[in-house]
Structure formats: C-alpha cells, structure tokens
PDB file of C-alpha atoms in Angstrom:
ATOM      1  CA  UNK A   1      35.239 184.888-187.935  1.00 37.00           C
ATOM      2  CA  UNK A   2      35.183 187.469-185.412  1.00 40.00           C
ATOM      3  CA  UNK A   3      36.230 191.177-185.580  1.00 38.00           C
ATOM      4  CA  UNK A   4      39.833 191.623-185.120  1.00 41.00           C
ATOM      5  CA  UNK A   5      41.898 194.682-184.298  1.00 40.00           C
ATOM      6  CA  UNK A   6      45.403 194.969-186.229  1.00 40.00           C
ATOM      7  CA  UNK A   7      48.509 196.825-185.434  1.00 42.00           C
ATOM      8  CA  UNK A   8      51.403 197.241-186.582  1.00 43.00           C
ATOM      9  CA  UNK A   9      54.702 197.376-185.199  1.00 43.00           C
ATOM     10  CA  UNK A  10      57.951 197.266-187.377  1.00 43.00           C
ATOM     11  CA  UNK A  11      61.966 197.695-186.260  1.00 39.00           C
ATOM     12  CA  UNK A  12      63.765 200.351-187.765  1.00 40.00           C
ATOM     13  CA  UNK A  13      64.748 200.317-191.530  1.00 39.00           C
ATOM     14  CA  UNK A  14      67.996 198.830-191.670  1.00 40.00           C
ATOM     15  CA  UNK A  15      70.746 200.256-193.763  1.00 41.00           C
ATOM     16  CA  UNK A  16      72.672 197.822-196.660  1.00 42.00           C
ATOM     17  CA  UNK A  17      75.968 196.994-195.946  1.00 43.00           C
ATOM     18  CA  UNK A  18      78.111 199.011-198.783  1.00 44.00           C
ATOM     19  CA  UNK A  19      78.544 196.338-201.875  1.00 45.00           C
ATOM     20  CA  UNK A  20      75.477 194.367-200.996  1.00 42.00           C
ATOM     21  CA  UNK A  21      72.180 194.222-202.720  1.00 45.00           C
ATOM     22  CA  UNK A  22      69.993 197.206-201.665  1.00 42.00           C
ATOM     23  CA  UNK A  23      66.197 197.188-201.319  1.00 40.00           C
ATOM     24  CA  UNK A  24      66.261 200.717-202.611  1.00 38.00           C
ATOM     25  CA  UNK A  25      64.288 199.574-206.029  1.00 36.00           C
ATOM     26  CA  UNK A  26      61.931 197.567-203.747  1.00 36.00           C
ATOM     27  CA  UNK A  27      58.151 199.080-203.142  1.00 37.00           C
ATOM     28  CA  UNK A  28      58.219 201.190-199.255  1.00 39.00           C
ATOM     29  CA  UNK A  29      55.795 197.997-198.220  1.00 40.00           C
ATOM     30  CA  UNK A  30      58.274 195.198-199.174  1.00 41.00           C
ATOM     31  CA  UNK A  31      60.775 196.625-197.185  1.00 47.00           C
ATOM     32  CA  UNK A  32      59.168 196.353-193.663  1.00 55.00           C
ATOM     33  CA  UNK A  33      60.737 194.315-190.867  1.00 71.00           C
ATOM     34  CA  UNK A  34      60.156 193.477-187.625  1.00 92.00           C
ATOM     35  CA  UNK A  35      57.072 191.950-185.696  1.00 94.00           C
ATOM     36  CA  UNK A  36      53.997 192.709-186.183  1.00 92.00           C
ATOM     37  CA  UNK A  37      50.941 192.248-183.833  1.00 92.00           C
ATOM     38  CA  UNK A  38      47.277 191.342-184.189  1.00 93.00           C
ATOM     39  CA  UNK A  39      44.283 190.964-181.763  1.00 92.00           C
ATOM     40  CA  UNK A  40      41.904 188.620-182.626  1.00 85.00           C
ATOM     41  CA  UNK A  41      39.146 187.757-180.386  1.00 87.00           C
ATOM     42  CA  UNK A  42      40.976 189.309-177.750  1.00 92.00           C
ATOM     43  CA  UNK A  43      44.418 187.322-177.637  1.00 93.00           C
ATOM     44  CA  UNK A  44      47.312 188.679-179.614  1.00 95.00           C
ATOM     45  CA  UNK A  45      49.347 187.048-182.123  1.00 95.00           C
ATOM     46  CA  UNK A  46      52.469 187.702-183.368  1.00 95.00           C
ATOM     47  CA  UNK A  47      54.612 187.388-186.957  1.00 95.00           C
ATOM     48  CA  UNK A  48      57.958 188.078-188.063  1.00 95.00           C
ATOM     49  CA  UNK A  49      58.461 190.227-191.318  1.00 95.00           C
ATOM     50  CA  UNK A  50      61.385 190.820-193.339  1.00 95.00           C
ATOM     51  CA  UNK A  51      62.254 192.077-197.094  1.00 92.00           C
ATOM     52  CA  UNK A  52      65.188 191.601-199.344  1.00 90.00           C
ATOM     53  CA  UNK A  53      64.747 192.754-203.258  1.00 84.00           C
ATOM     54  CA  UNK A  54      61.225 192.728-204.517  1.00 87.00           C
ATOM     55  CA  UNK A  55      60.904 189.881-201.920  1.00 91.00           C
ATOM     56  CA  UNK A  56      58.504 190.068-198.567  1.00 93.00           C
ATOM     57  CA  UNK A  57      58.915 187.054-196.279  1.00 94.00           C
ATOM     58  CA  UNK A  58      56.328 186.743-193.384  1.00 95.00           C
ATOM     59  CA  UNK A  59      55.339 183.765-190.911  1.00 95.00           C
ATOM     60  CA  UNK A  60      52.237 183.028-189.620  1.00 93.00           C
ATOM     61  CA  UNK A  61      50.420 184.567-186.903  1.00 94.00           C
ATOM     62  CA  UNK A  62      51.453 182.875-183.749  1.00 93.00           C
ATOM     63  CA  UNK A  63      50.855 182.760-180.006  1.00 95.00           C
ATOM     64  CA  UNK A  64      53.821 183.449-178.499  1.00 94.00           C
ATOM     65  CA  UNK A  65      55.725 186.955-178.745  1.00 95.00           C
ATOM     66  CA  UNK A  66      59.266 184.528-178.392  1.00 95.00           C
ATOM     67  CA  UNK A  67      58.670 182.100-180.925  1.00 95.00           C
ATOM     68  CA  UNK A  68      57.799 185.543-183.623  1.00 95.00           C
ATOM     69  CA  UNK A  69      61.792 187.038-182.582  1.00 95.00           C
ATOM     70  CA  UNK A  70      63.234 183.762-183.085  1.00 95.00           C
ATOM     71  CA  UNK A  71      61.196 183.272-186.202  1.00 95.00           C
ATOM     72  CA  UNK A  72      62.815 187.358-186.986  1.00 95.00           C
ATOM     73  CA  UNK A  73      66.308 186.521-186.338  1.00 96.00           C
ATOM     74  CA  UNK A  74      65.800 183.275-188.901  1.00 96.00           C
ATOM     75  CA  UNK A  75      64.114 185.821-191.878  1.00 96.00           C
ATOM     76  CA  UNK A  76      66.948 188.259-190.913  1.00 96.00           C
ATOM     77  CA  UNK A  77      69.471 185.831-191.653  1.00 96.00           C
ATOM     78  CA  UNK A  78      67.894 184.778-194.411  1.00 96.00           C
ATOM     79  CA  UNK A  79      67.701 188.341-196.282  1.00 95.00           C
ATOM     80  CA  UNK A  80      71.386 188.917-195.009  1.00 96.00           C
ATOM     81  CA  UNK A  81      72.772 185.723-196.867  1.00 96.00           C
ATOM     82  CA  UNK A  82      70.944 186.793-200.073  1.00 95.00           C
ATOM     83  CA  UNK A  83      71.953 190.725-199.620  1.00 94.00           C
ATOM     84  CA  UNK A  84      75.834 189.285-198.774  1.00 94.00           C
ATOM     85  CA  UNK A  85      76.265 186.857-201.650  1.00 93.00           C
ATOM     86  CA  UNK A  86      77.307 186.703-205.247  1.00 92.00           C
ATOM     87  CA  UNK A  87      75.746 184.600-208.157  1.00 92.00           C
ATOM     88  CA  UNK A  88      71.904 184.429-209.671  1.00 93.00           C
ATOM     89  CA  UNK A  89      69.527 185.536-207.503  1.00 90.00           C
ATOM     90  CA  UNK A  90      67.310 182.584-207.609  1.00 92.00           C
ATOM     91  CA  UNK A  91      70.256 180.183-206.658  1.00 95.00           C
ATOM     92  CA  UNK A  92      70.879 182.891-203.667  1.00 94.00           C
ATOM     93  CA  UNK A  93      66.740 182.679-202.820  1.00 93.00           C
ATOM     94  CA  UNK A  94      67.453 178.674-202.819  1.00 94.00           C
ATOM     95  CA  UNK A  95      70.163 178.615-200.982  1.00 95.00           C
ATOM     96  CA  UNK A  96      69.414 180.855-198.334  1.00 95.00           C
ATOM     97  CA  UNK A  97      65.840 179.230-197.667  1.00 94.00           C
ATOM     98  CA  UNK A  98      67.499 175.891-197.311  1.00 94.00           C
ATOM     99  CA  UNK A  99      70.275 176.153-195.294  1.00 95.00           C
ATOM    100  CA  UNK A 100      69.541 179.037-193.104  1.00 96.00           C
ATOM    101  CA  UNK A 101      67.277 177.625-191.225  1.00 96.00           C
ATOM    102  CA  UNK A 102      68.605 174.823-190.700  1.00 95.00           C
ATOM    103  CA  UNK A 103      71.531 176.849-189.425  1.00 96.00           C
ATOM    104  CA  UNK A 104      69.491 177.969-186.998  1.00 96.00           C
ATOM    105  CA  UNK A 105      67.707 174.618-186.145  1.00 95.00           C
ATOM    106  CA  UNK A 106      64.787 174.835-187.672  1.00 92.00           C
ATOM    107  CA  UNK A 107      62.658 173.161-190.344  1.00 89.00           C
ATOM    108  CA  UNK A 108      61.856 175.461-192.835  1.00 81.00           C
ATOM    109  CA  UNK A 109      58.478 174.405-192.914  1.00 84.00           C
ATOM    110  CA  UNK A 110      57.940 175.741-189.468  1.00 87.00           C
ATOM    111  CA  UNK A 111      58.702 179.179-190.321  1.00 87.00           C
ATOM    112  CA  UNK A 112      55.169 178.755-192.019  1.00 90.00           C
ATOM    113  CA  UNK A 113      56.438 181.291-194.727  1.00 93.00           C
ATOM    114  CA  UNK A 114      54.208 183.348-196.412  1.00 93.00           C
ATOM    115  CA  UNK A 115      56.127 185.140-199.407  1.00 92.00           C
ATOM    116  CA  UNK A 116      55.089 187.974-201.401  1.00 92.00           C
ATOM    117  CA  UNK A 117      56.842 189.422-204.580  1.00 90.00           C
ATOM    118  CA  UNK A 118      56.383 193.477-205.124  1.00 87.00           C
ATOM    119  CA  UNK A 119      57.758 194.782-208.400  1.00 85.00           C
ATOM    120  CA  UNK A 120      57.623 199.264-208.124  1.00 82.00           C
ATOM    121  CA  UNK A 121      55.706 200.516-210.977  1.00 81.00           C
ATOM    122  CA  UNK A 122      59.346 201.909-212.438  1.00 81.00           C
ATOM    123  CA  UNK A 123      60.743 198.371-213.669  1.00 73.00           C
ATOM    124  CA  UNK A 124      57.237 198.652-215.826  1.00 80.00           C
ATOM    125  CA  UNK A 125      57.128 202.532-216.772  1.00 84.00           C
ATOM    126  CA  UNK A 126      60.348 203.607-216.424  1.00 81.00           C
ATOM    127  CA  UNK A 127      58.942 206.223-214.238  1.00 80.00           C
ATOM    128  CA  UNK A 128      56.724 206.670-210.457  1.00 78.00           C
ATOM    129  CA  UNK A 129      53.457 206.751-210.952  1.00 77.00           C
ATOM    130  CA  UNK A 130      52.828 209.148-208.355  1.00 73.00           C
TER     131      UNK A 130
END
C-alpha cells in the first residue's frame, strides 16, 4: 500500500435528550461523530462515525462525500432509537440495526459497518486511571 495522509473531521458533540441514555460513561473516542476524511494515494475518501454507550459505529471508507452524510444520517438514527428507547440494551442494539435502515432504504449490509466496543477503565477500577 501506499502512504496515506489522514484527517479528521468530526460534527459537534451532541447533547442527550433529558431521560435518554447518555454517552457520559463512554471513553472521549467512542463518542465521536461526524465524517471523517482520508487521502490515500491522492483521492479522498470519506466515512460516517457515530457513538451511542460503549458502542462506536463506523462505515467504510468511500468515494463519494454524499453517500458518507447519507450513510451519517442512517448511524444517527440508529444511536437516536437506542438513546430514545426502553428495554435491554441488546434487544435495543437489534432492533435499531434492523429496522433503521431499512427505514431509511437501505440494506444494512451496505452501511459496511465497522463496530467497535470501548469500556472506560472506571467500569474495571472503579476509578480514572489518569
């Protein structure tokens, strides 16, 4: 592979609604959002990022800057109906991956979701280790 050049670029940190679940026990990293950028052998790519919990949903790098923000609005939609709803988690993780995209009219296989679990330190050690 050849060199490639990253960047970053993230939206805002988004507030919780009051009574929904917060990321505030989630690690800083899992809580990014937004679109992110990459250069690689001197095209850019783009992916969507978002976090709910200790969970950090990502897509795959792609072409198009269009196809990333309506991959964003899908993983946004996707964290809202876990943050907005009421039962077991897992069932909310289930539900959620299945029906919001489809929602939005897409396969869930073409998010091309890459998911990453962060659990802070304190669930561990009862304390930062920092």
């Amino acid at each position: 592979g050849g060199d490639a050049e990253y960047e970053r670029e993230v939206l805002p940190e988004e507030k919780p609604a009051p009574g929904s679940r917060s990321t505030g026990t989630a690690c800083r990293s899992a809580r990014t959002r937004g679109i992110s950028r990459m250069v690689v052998r001197s095209k850019m790519r783009y992916s969507a990022h978002a976090a709910v919990e200790w969970i950090n949903f990502r897509t795959e790098y792609r072409a198009s800057l269009a196809d990333a923000i309506d991959q964003h609005v899908v993983l946004v939609a996707i964290t809202e109906h876990v943050r907005n709803g009421s039962g077991p988690l897992e069932a909310l993780f289930r539900s959620a991956l299945l029906e919001v995209p489809r929602e939005h009219g897409v396969r869930g296989q073409d998010l091309a979701l890459y998911i990453r679990v962060e659990v802070p330190t304190t669930h561990w050690t009862g304390h930062n280790l920092t």
